[in-house]
Amino acid sequence: FKTHDDRLVVFRIRDYLQRFNRSADILCIPNTDVDQVQAGLFKLLELDKRFLPGKLGTSIYIRPFIIATDPFVGVRCSNTFKLFIILSPSGTYYAEGFNPVGIRVEDKYVRAVPGGIGEAKTPANYAASLRAQIEAKHDGYSQVLWLDGVERKYIEEVGTSNIFFKINDELITPALNGSILGGITRRTVLELARAWGMKVSERQISIDEVFAAHENGTLQEAFASGTAAVISPVGELSWKNKKLIINNNKTGPTAQKFFDEIAGIQYGTLPDSHGWVNTVTKL
């Protein structure tokens, strides 16, 4: 990110690199040295800093890859790997405003199952989501809300993001269960919420509970959290031919507060009292 005082900074970079290693563990790939990768990344950012967009809301998206390189045809763990990092200048995610999205609850397809690789950051999990995503977009929805792969009733995550509900002044998000990717933005939201004194629960939550909360008037807000969008307000949920409108399809104050705080820290307009930001270089 480019800060208001012309610094190039990264956000929670060690947490992202440690999650990278956790995903590697799940896929039988050796861990990388976090200090070494961070040092190499900082050199790459210094080299390519001229490509960092200057407008507020823009950034450089950092994507590390590790791939097997054994010259072998067959199914087994590789003995050799290649690590590389791609930097992509990214435009403003909310170019047309911070508006709520409509989401379809998916009860036909599943993204991941217990005992699988759902908690890993790997292309296989994105591939598993594509058919449902295409069908949802065809029906006019921005994203898919995934349910568990066994009973098809417990909420897991939304698209490529984690999901939060504010019900009766309690912030609820599904507990990490092995089939949900633990987002760094999710962790940030939870840490901020607890620091602000909010009532927070990481637990199993069913889609029936969410619709019941809407019926009895206690469902106040819903939003997703992720690296690219930071916070995405949810204004509509569709499930089994039923639709519910959340907070009159308007961005709620809780989602707005989290977005303003996290984006403010990332772009340097708010103080970083948590030590989440590292300065790479002056611009």
C-alpha atoms as a PDB file:
ATOM      1  CA  PHE A   1       0.000   0.000   0.000  1.00  0.00           C
ATOM      2  CA  LYS A   2       1.044   3.597  -0.548  1.00  0.00           C
ATOM      3  CA  THR A   3       0.520   5.661   2.587  1.00  0.00           C
ATOM      4  CA  HIS A   4      -0.448   9.316   2.746  1.00  0.00           C
ATOM      5  CA  ASP A   5       3.161  10.179   3.685  1.00  0.00           C
ATOM      6  CA  ASP A   6       4.625   8.376   0.646  1.00  0.00           C
ATOM      7  CA  ARG A   7       5.751   5.081   2.148  1.00  0.00           C
ATOM      8  CA  LEU A   8       5.347   1.643   0.607  1.00  0.00           C
ATOM      9  CA  VAL A   9       4.050  -0.628   3.366  1.00  0.00           C
ATOM     10  CA  VAL A  10       2.847  -4.222   3.719  1.00  0.00           C
ATOM     11  CA  PHE A  11       0.099  -5.458   6.041  1.00  0.00           C
ATOM     12  CA  ARG A  12       0.516  -8.450   8.373  1.00  0.00           C
ATOM     13  CA  ILE A  13       3.071  -9.942   6.001  1.00  0.00           C
ATOM     14  CA  ARG A  14       4.456 -12.495   8.459  1.00  0.00           C
ATOM     15  CA  ASP A  15       0.961 -13.817   9.168  1.00  0.00           C
ATOM     16  CA  TYR A  16       0.425 -14.334   5.441  1.00  0.00           C
ATOM     17  CA  LEU A  17       3.787 -16.087   5.031  1.00  0.00           C
ATOM     18  CA  GLN A  18       3.122 -18.326   8.021  1.00  0.00           C
ATOM     19  CA  ARG A  19      -0.265 -19.271   6.535  1.00  0.00           C
ATOM     20  CA  PHE A  20       1.571 -20.010   3.278  1.00  0.00           C
ATOM     21  CA  ASN A  21       3.679 -22.528   5.191  1.00  0.00           C
ATOM     22  CA  ARG A  22       0.622 -24.042   6.859  1.00  0.00           C
ATOM     23  CA  SER A  23      -0.911 -24.610   3.424  1.00  0.00           C
ATOM     24  CA  ALA A  24       2.374 -26.152   2.279  1.00  0.00           C
ATOM     25  CA  ASP A  25       2.237 -28.581   5.206  1.00  0.00           C
ATOM     26  CA  ILE A  26      -1.224 -29.752   4.178  1.00  0.00           C
ATOM     27  CA  LEU A  27      -0.042 -30.324   0.595  1.00  0.00           C
ATOM     28  CA  CYS A  28       3.180 -32.156   1.579  1.00  0.00           C
ATOM     29  CA  ILE A  29       5.376 -29.264   0.465  1.00  0.00           C
ATOM     30  CA  PRO A  30       8.425 -28.225   2.530  1.00  0.00           C
ATOM     31  CA  ASN A  31       8.161 -25.018   4.536  1.00  0.00           C
ATOM     32  CA  THR A  32      10.006 -21.901   3.435  1.00  0.00           C
ATOM     33  CA  ASP A  33      12.113 -19.683   5.674  1.00  0.00           C
ATOM     34  CA  VAL A  34       9.764 -16.799   6.550  1.00  0.00           C
ATOM     35  CA  ASP A  35      12.613 -14.340   7.186  1.00  0.00           C
ATOM     36  CA  GLN A  36      14.281 -15.196   3.879  1.00  0.00           C
ATOM     37  CA  VAL A  37      11.076 -14.956   1.867  1.00  0.00           C
ATOM     38  CA  GLN A  38      10.158 -11.662   3.519  1.00  0.00           C
ATOM     39  CA  ALA A  39      13.597 -10.223   2.736  1.00  0.00           C
ATOM     40  CA  GLY A  40      13.310 -11.325  -0.888  1.00  0.00           C
ATOM     41  CA  LEU A  41       9.800  -9.886  -1.146  1.00  0.00           C
ATOM     42  CA  PHE A  42      10.961  -6.529   0.206  1.00  0.00           C
ATOM     43  CA  LYS A  43      13.740  -6.424  -2.422  1.00  0.00           C
ATOM     44  CA  LEU A  44      11.202  -7.208  -5.142  1.00  0.00           C
ATOM     45  CA  LEU A  45       8.881  -4.462  -3.899  1.00  0.00           C
ATOM     46  CA  GLU A  46      11.789  -2.002  -3.850  1.00  0.00           C
ATOM     47  CA  LEU A  47      12.638  -2.971  -7.420  1.00  0.00           C
ATOM     48  CA  ASP A  48       9.029  -2.634  -8.646  1.00  0.00           C
ATOM     49  CA  LYS A  49       7.843   0.256  -6.499  1.00  0.00           C
ATOM     50  CA  ARG A  50       7.273   2.423  -9.573  1.00  0.00           C
ATOM     51  CA  PHE A  51       4.297   0.197 -10.424  1.00  0.00           C
ATOM     52  CA  LEU A  52       2.496   0.931  -7.145  1.00  0.00           C
ATOM     53  CA  PRO A  53      -0.671   2.910  -7.968  1.00  0.00           C
ATOM     54  CA  GLY A  54      -0.945   6.183  -6.126  1.00  0.00           C
ATOM     55  CA  LYS A  55      -4.707   6.538  -5.708  1.00  0.00           C
ATOM     56  CA  LEU A  56      -6.307   5.819  -2.342  1.00  0.00           C
ATOM     57  CA  GLY A  57      -7.841   2.352  -2.428  1.00  0.00           C
ATOM     58  CA  THR A  58      -5.313   0.942  -4.895  1.00  0.00           C
ATOM     59  CA  SER A  59      -2.456  -1.404  -4.036  1.00  0.00           C
ATOM     60  CA  ILE A  60      -0.010  -4.002  -5.247  1.00  0.00           C
ATOM     61  CA  TYR A  61      -1.384  -7.520  -4.744  1.00  0.00           C
ATOM     62  CA  ILE A  62       1.311  -9.954  -3.621  1.00  0.00           C
ATOM     63  CA  ARG A  63       0.909 -13.564  -4.713  1.00  0.00           C
ATOM     64  CA  PRO A  64       3.567 -16.138  -3.731  1.00  0.00           C
ATOM     65  CA  PHE A  65       3.544 -19.501  -5.514  1.00  0.00           C
ATOM     66  CA  ILE A  66       5.314 -22.769  -4.816  1.00  0.00           C
ATOM     67  CA  ILE A  67       5.144 -25.508  -7.450  1.00  0.00           C
ATOM     68  CA  ALA A  68       6.559 -29.010  -7.829  1.00  0.00           C
ATOM     69  CA  THR A  69       9.324 -29.333 -10.422  1.00  0.00           C
ATOM     70  CA  ASP A  70      10.254 -33.038 -10.469  1.00  0.00           C
ATOM     71  CA  PRO A  71      10.506 -34.328 -14.087  1.00  0.00           C
ATOM     72  CA  PHE A  72       8.163 -37.197 -13.275  1.00  0.00           C
ATOM     73  CA  VAL A  73       4.780 -38.442 -14.491  1.00  0.00           C
ATOM     74  CA  GLY A  74       2.785 -40.024 -11.689  1.00  0.00           C
ATOM     75  CA  VAL A  75       1.154 -39.320  -8.349  1.00  0.00           C
ATOM     76  CA  ARG A  76       3.584 -38.809  -5.484  1.00  0.00           C
ATOM     77  CA  CYS A  77       5.109 -36.015  -3.451  1.00  0.00           C
ATOM     78  CA  SER A  78       7.716 -34.031  -5.328  1.00  0.00           C
ATOM     79  CA  ASN A  79      11.309 -33.781  -4.142  1.00  0.00           C
ATOM     80  CA  THR A  80      11.992 -30.421  -5.782  1.00  0.00           C
ATOM     81  CA  PHE A  81      10.014 -27.188  -5.813  1.00  0.00           C
ATOM     82  CA  LYS A  82      10.204 -23.662  -7.154  1.00  0.00           C
ATOM     83  CA  LEU A  83       9.083 -20.617  -5.144  1.00  0.00           C
ATOM     84  CA  PHE A  84       8.296 -17.343  -6.906  1.00  0.00           C
ATOM     85  CA  ILE A  85       6.288 -14.188  -6.221  1.00  0.00           C
ATOM     86  CA  ILE A  86       4.127 -12.222  -8.637  1.00  0.00           C
ATOM     87  CA  LEU A  87       3.196  -8.587  -7.948  1.00  0.00           C
ATOM     88  CA  SER A  88       0.023  -7.219  -9.536  1.00  0.00           C
ATOM     89  CA  PRO A  89      -0.986  -3.545  -9.426  1.00  0.00           C
ATOM     90  CA  SER A  90      -4.626  -3.506  -8.317  1.00  0.00           C
ATOM     91  CA  GLY A  91      -7.283  -0.865  -8.850  1.00  0.00           C
ATOM     92  CA  THR A  92      -9.839   0.400  -6.371  1.00  0.00           C
ATOM     93  CA  TYR A  93     -12.072  -2.503  -5.317  1.00  0.00           C
ATOM     94  CA  TYR A  94     -15.046  -0.252  -4.565  1.00  0.00           C
ATOM     95  CA  ALA A  95     -14.825   2.066  -7.562  1.00  0.00           C
ATOM     96  CA  GLU A  96     -18.618   2.477  -7.559  1.00  0.00           C
ATOM     97  CA  GLY A  97     -19.047   2.739  -3.804  1.00  0.00           C
ATOM     98  CA  PHE A  98     -19.048   0.562  -0.698  1.00  0.00           C
ATOM     99  CA  ASN A  99     -22.289  -1.218  -1.554  1.00  0.00           C
ATOM    100  CA  PRO A 100     -23.782  -4.489  -0.234  1.00  0.00           C
ATOM    101  CA  VAL A 101     -23.713  -7.604  -2.403  1.00  0.00           C
ATOM    102  CA  GLY A 102     -26.255 -10.352  -2.992  1.00  0.00           C
ATOM    103  CA  ILE A 103     -25.222 -13.914  -2.145  1.00  0.00           C
ATOM    104  CA  ARG A 104     -26.742 -17.286  -2.972  1.00  0.00           C
ATOM    105  CA  VAL A 105     -26.544 -20.032  -0.350  1.00  0.00           C
ATOM    106  CA  GLU A 106     -25.157 -23.139  -2.038  1.00  0.00           C
ATOM    107  CA  ASP A 107     -26.746 -26.435  -0.975  1.00  0.00           C
ATOM    108  CA  LYS A 108     -26.052 -28.497  -4.105  1.00  0.00           C
ATOM    109  CA  TYR A 109     -22.290 -28.268  -4.475  1.00  0.00           C
ATOM    110  CA  VAL A 110     -19.676 -28.280  -1.709  1.00  0.00           C
ATOM    111  CA  ARG A 111     -16.324 -26.543  -1.595  1.00  0.00           C
ATOM    112  CA  ALA A 112     -14.586 -28.799   0.934  1.00  0.00           C
ATOM    113  CA  VAL A 113     -15.184 -31.723   3.272  1.00  0.00           C
ATOM    114  CA  PRO A 114     -13.819 -32.698   6.708  1.00  0.00           C
ATOM    115  CA  GLY A 115     -10.428 -34.336   6.437  1.00  0.00           C
ATOM    116  CA  GLY A 116      -9.696 -32.681   3.102  1.00  0.00           C
ATOM    117  CA  ILE A 117      -7.660 -29.644   2.069  1.00  0.00           C
ATOM    118  CA  GLY A 118     -10.297 -26.935   2.591  1.00  0.00           C
ATOM    119  CA  GLU A 119      -8.163 -24.914   4.994  1.00  0.00           C
ATOM    120  CA  ALA A 120      -5.246 -24.698   2.533  1.00  0.00           C
ATOM    121  CA  LYS A 121      -4.636 -21.752   0.225  1.00  0.00           C
ATOM    122  CA  THR A 122      -4.425 -23.779  -2.978  1.00  0.00           C
ATOM    123  CA  PRO A 123      -5.864 -23.512  -6.502  1.00  0.00           C
ATOM    124  CA  ALA A 124      -7.679 -26.831  -6.034  1.00  0.00           C
ATOM    125  CA  ASN A 125     -10.132 -25.188  -3.655  1.00  0.00           C
ATOM    126  CA  TYR A 126     -10.838 -22.392  -6.121  1.00  0.00           C
ATOM    127  CA  ALA A 127     -11.402 -24.931  -8.890  1.00  0.00           C
ATOM    128  CA  ALA A 128     -13.958 -26.725  -6.716  1.00  0.00           C
ATOM    129  CA  SER A 129     -15.919 -23.497  -6.378  1.00  0.00           C
ATOM    130  CA  LEU A 130     -16.155 -22.447 -10.023  1.00  0.00           C
ATOM    131  CA  ARG A 131     -19.320 -24.236 -11.151  1.00  0.00           C
ATOM    132  CA  ALA A 132     -21.379 -22.927  -8.242  1.00  0.00           C
ATOM    133  CA  GLN A 133     -19.938 -19.449  -8.727  1.00  0.00           C
ATOM    134  CA  ILE A 134     -20.857 -19.401 -12.435  1.00  0.00           C
ATOM    135  CA  GLU A 135     -24.406 -20.540 -11.705  1.00  0.00           C
ATOM    136  CA  ALA A 136     -24.814 -17.942  -8.953  1.00  0.00           C
ATOM    137  CA  LYS A 137     -23.622 -15.127 -11.225  1.00  0.00           C
ATOM    138  CA  HIS A 138     -25.961 -16.345 -13.960  1.00  0.00           C
ATOM    139  CA  ASP A 139     -28.806 -15.879 -11.463  1.00  0.00           C
ATOM    140  CA  GLY A 140     -27.652 -12.373 -10.542  1.00  0.00           C
ATOM    141  CA  TYR A 141     -25.665 -13.024  -7.367  1.00  0.00           C
ATOM    142  CA  SER A 142     -22.147 -11.817  -6.663  1.00  0.00           C
ATOM    143  CA  GLN A 143     -20.963 -14.707  -4.515  1.00  0.00           C
ATOM    144  CA  VAL A 144     -21.760 -18.130  -3.077  1.00  0.00           C
ATOM    145  CA  LEU A 145     -22.188 -18.873   0.619  1.00  0.00           C
ATOM    146  CA  TRP A 146     -20.834 -22.367   1.238  1.00  0.00           C
ATOM    147  CA  LEU A 147     -22.413 -24.842   3.638  1.00  0.00           C
ATOM    148  CA  ASP A 148     -20.683 -27.819   5.251  1.00  0.00           C
ATOM    149  CA  GLY A 149     -20.036 -30.840   3.065  1.00  0.00           C
ATOM    150  CA  VAL A 150     -21.823 -33.369   5.299  1.00  0.00           C
ATOM    151  CA  GLU A 151     -25.187 -32.017   6.454  1.00  0.00           C
ATOM    152  CA  ARG A 152     -25.379 -29.037   4.073  1.00  0.00           C
ATOM    153  CA  LYS A 153     -26.700 -26.829   6.890  1.00  0.00           C
ATOM    154  CA  TYR A 154     -23.767 -25.241   8.721  1.00  0.00           C
ATOM    155  CA  ILE A 155     -22.236 -22.096   7.249  1.00  0.00           C
ATOM    156  CA  GLU A 156     -18.565 -22.199   6.283  1.00  0.00           C
ATOM    157  CA  GLU A 157     -17.356 -19.315   4.097  1.00  0.00           C
ATOM    158  CA  VAL A 158     -18.414 -17.083   1.239  1.00  0.00           C
ATOM    159  CA  GLY A 159     -16.668 -17.145  -2.138  1.00  0.00           C
ATOM    160  CA  THR A 160     -13.011 -16.522  -1.352  1.00  0.00           C
ATOM    161  CA  SER A 161     -13.768 -14.781   1.942  1.00  0.00           C
ATOM    162  CA  ASN A 162     -14.828 -15.459   5.515  1.00  0.00           C
ATOM    163  CA  ILE A 163     -18.320 -14.548   6.696  1.00  0.00           C
ATOM    164  CA  PHE A 164     -19.589 -12.646   9.747  1.00  0.00           C
ATOM    165  CA  PHE A 165     -23.090 -12.098  11.124  1.00  0.00           C
ATOM    166  CA  LYS A 166     -24.150  -9.576  13.728  1.00  0.00           C
ATOM    167  CA  ILE A 167     -27.095 -11.099  15.603  1.00  0.00           C
ATOM    168  CA  ASN A 168     -28.559  -9.451  18.700  1.00  0.00           C
ATOM    169  CA  ASP A 169     -25.384  -7.345  19.121  1.00  0.00           C
ATOM    170  CA  GLU A 170     -23.135 -10.428  18.943  1.00  0.00           C
ATOM    171  CA  LEU A 171     -20.547 -10.805  16.167  1.00  0.00           C
ATOM    172  CA  ILE A 172     -20.593 -14.432  15.005  1.00  0.00           C
ATOM    173  CA  THR A 173     -18.312 -16.197  12.531  1.00  0.00           C
ATOM    174  CA  PRO A 174     -17.955 -19.925  11.830  1.00  0.00           C
ATOM    175  CA  ALA A 175     -15.205 -21.581  13.861  1.00  0.00           C
ATOM    176  CA  LEU A 176     -12.235 -22.850  11.867  1.00  0.00           C
ATOM    177  CA  ASN A 177     -12.921 -26.564  11.486  1.00  0.00           C
ATOM    178  CA  GLY A 178     -10.369 -27.804   8.967  1.00  0.00           C
ATOM    179  CA  SER A 179     -12.463 -27.107   5.884  1.00  0.00           C
ATOM    180  CA  ILE A 180     -12.492 -23.283   6.187  1.00  0.00           C
ATOM    181  CA  LEU A 181      -9.569 -21.127   5.089  1.00  0.00           C
ATOM    182  CA  GLY A 182      -8.499 -18.996   8.032  1.00  0.00           C
ATOM    183  CA  GLY A 183      -8.268 -15.520   6.550  1.00  0.00           C
ATOM    184  CA  ILE A 184      -5.816 -12.933   7.850  1.00  0.00           C
ATOM    185  CA  THR A 185      -8.505 -10.262   7.475  1.00  0.00           C
ATOM    186  CA  ARG A 186     -10.833 -12.528   9.501  1.00  0.00           C
ATOM    187  CA  ARG A 187      -8.210 -12.610  12.255  1.00  0.00           C
ATOM    188  CA  THR A 188      -7.878  -8.832  12.045  1.00  0.00           C
ATOM    189  CA  VAL A 189     -11.646  -8.328  12.411  1.00  0.00           C
ATOM    190  CA  LEU A 190     -11.776 -10.633  15.433  1.00  0.00           C
ATOM    191  CA  GLU A 191      -8.834  -8.927  17.131  1.00  0.00           C
ATOM    192  CA  LEU A 192     -10.322  -5.476  16.559  1.00  0.00           C
ATOM    193  CA  ALA A 193     -13.776  -6.576  17.730  1.00  0.00           C
ATOM    194  CA  ARG A 194     -12.402  -7.966  20.976  1.00  0.00           C
ATOM    195  CA  ALA A 195     -10.255  -4.862  21.503  1.00  0.00           C
ATOM    196  CA  TRP A 196     -13.384  -2.734  21.073  1.00  0.00           C
ATOM    197  CA  GLY A 197     -15.261  -4.777  23.679  1.00  0.00           C
ATOM    198  CA  MET A 198     -17.697  -6.385  21.279  1.00  0.00           C
ATOM    199  CA  LYS A 199     -19.309  -9.716  22.111  1.00  0.00           C
ATOM    200  CA  VAL A 200     -17.653 -12.191  19.742  1.00  0.00           C
ATOM    201  CA  SER A 201     -18.318 -15.872  19.022  1.00  0.00           C
ATOM    202  CA  GLU A 202     -16.424 -18.308  16.818  1.00  0.00           C
ATOM    203  CA  ARG A 203     -18.808 -21.226  16.612  1.00  0.00           C
ATOM    204  CA  GLN A 204     -20.931 -23.448  14.427  1.00  0.00           C
ATOM    205  CA  ILE A 205     -23.843 -21.498  12.952  1.00  0.00           C
ATOM    206  CA  SER A 206     -26.515 -22.944  10.690  1.00  0.00           C
ATOM    207  CA  ILE A 207     -28.248 -21.260   7.802  1.00  0.00           C
ATOM    208  CA  ASP A 208     -31.535 -21.966   9.616  1.00  0.00           C
ATOM    209  CA  GLU A 209     -30.312 -19.884  12.560  1.00  0.00           C
ATOM    210  CA  VAL A 210     -29.530 -16.940  10.288  1.00  0.00           C
ATOM    211  CA  PHE A 211     -32.954 -17.042   8.622  1.00  0.00           C
ATOM    212  CA  ALA A 212     -34.631 -17.427  12.033  1.00  0.00           C
ATOM    213  CA  ALA A 213     -32.722 -14.405  13.321  1.00  0.00           C
ATOM    214  CA  HIS A 214     -33.983 -12.427  10.349  1.00  0.00           C
ATOM    215  CA  GLU A 215     -37.533 -13.556  11.080  1.00  0.00           C
ATOM    216  CA  ASN A 216     -37.382 -12.458  14.723  1.00  0.00           C
ATOM    217  CA  GLY A 217     -35.618  -9.192  13.940  1.00  0.00           C
ATOM    218  CA  THR A 218     -32.255  -9.916  15.603  1.00  0.00           C
ATOM    219  CA  LEU A 219     -30.160 -10.230  12.408  1.00  0.00           C
ATOM    220  CA  GLN A 220     -28.576  -6.789  12.191  1.00  0.00           C
ATOM    221  CA  GLU A 221     -25.752  -7.148   9.658  1.00  0.00           C
ATOM    222  CA  ALA A 222     -23.752  -9.586   7.575  1.00  0.00           C
ATOM    223  CA  PHE A 223     -20.415  -9.017   5.863  1.00  0.00           C
ATOM    224  CA  ALA A 224     -17.492 -10.917   4.382  1.00  0.00           C
ATOM    225  CA  SER A 225     -13.804 -10.307   5.023  1.00  0.00           C
ATOM    226  CA  GLY A 226     -10.907 -10.901   2.645  1.00  0.00           C
ATOM    227  CA  THR A 227      -7.579  -9.548   1.469  1.00  0.00           C
ATOM    228  CA  ALA A 228      -8.722  -7.815  -1.719  1.00  0.00           C
ATOM    229  CA  ALA A 229     -12.022  -6.252  -0.635  1.00  0.00           C
ATOM    230  CA  VAL A 230     -11.173  -6.025   3.100  1.00  0.00           C
ATOM    231  CA  ILE A 231     -14.876  -5.906   4.056  1.00  0.00           C
ATOM    232  CA  SER A 232     -17.839  -6.717   1.777  1.00  0.00           C
ATOM    233  CA  PRO A 233     -21.292  -5.891   3.199  1.00  0.00           C
ATOM    234  CA  VAL A 234     -23.979  -8.480   2.441  1.00  0.00           C
ATOM    235  CA  GLY A 235     -27.402  -7.080   1.619  1.00  0.00           C
ATOM    236  CA  GLU A 236     -29.274 -10.163   0.400  1.00  0.00           C
ATOM    237  CA  LEU A 237     -29.212 -13.927   0.967  1.00  0.00           C
ATOM    238  CA  SER A 238     -31.071 -16.415  -1.217  1.00  0.00           C
ATOM    239  CA  TRP A 239     -31.667 -20.004  -0.089  1.00  0.00           C
ATOM    240  CA  LYS A 240     -34.172 -22.651  -1.232  1.00  0.00           C
ATOM    241  CA  ASN A 241     -36.306 -20.103  -3.082  1.00  0.00           C
ATOM    242  CA  LYS A 242     -36.350 -17.866   0.000  1.00  0.00           C
ATOM    243  CA  LYS A 243     -34.766 -14.435   0.090  1.00  0.00           C
ATOM    244  CA  LEU A 244     -33.931 -12.195   2.981  1.00  0.00           C
ATOM    245  CA  ILE A 245     -32.865  -8.558   2.879  1.00  0.00           C
ATOM    246  CA  ILE A 246     -30.338  -7.579   5.527  1.00  0.00           C
ATOM    247  CA  ASN A 247     -30.326  -4.066   7.018  1.00  0.00           C
ATOM    248  CA  ASN A 248     -32.559  -2.809   4.197  1.00  0.00           C
ATOM    249  CA  ASN A 249     -29.801  -3.762   1.731  1.00  0.00           C
ATOM    250  CA  LYS A 250     -27.606  -0.996   3.131  1.00  0.00           C
ATOM    251  CA  THR A 251     -24.097  -1.050   4.528  1.00  0.00           C
ATOM    252  CA  GLY A 252     -24.317  -1.389   8.296  1.00  0.00           C
ATOM    253  CA  PRO A 253     -22.323   0.637  10.828  1.00  0.00           C
ATOM    254  CA  THR A 254     -20.335  -2.384  12.029  1.00  0.00           C
ATOM    255  CA  ALA A 255     -19.126  -3.329   8.540  1.00  0.00           C
ATOM    256  CA  GLN A 256     -18.324   0.312   7.845  1.00  0.00           C
ATOM    257  CA  LYS A 257     -16.358   0.645  11.100  1.00  0.00           C
ATOM    258  CA  PHE A 258     -14.217  -2.397  10.372  1.00  0.00           C
ATOM    259  CA  PHE A 259     -13.559  -1.264   6.809  1.00  0.00           C
ATOM    260  CA  ASP A 260     -12.605   2.263   7.872  1.00  0.00           C
ATOM    261  CA  GLU A 261     -10.293   1.006  10.623  1.00  0.00           C
ATOM    262  CA  ILE A 262      -8.472  -1.631   8.585  1.00  0.00           C
ATOM    263  CA  ALA A 263      -8.138   0.517   5.465  1.00  0.00           C
ATOM    264  CA  GLY A 264      -7.025   3.453   7.620  1.00  0.00           C
ATOM    265  CA  ILE A 265      -4.222   1.368   9.127  1.00  0.00           C
ATOM    266  CA  GLN A 266      -3.199   0.002   5.731  1.00  0.00           C
ATOM    267  CA  TYR A 267      -2.987   3.426   4.099  1.00  0.00           C
ATOM    268  CA  GLY A 268      -1.468   5.156   7.109  1.00  0.00           C
ATOM    269  CA  THR A 269      -4.331   7.524   7.875  1.00  0.00           C
ATOM    270  CA  LEU A 270      -4.905   5.824  11.242  1.00  0.00           C
ATOM    271  CA  PRO A 271      -2.267   4.771  13.784  1.00  0.00           C
ATOM    272  CA  ASP A 272      -1.097   1.153  13.775  1.00  0.00           C
ATOM    273  CA  SER A 273      -1.210   0.298  17.470  1.00  0.00           C
ATOM    274  CA  HIS A 274      -1.121  -3.449  16.724  1.00  0.00           C
ATOM    275  CA  GLY A 275       2.180  -3.599  14.839  1.00  0.00           C
ATOM    276  CA  TRP A 276       0.545  -4.956  11.687  1.00  0.00           C
ATOM    277  CA  VAL A 277       2.289  -2.682   9.169  1.00  0.00           C
ATOM    278  CA  ASN A 278       5.890  -2.887   7.953  1.00  0.00           C
ATOM    279  CA  THR A 279       7.489  -0.081   5.959  1.00  0.00           C
ATOM    280  CA  VAL A 280       9.379  -1.423   2.950  1.00  0.00           C
ATOM    281  CA  THR A 281      10.702   1.826   1.471  1.00  0.00           C
ATOM    282  CA  LYS A 282      10.058   5.501   0.951  1.00  0.00           C
ATOM    283  CA  LEU A 283       8.556   6.485  -2.387  1.00  0.00           C
END
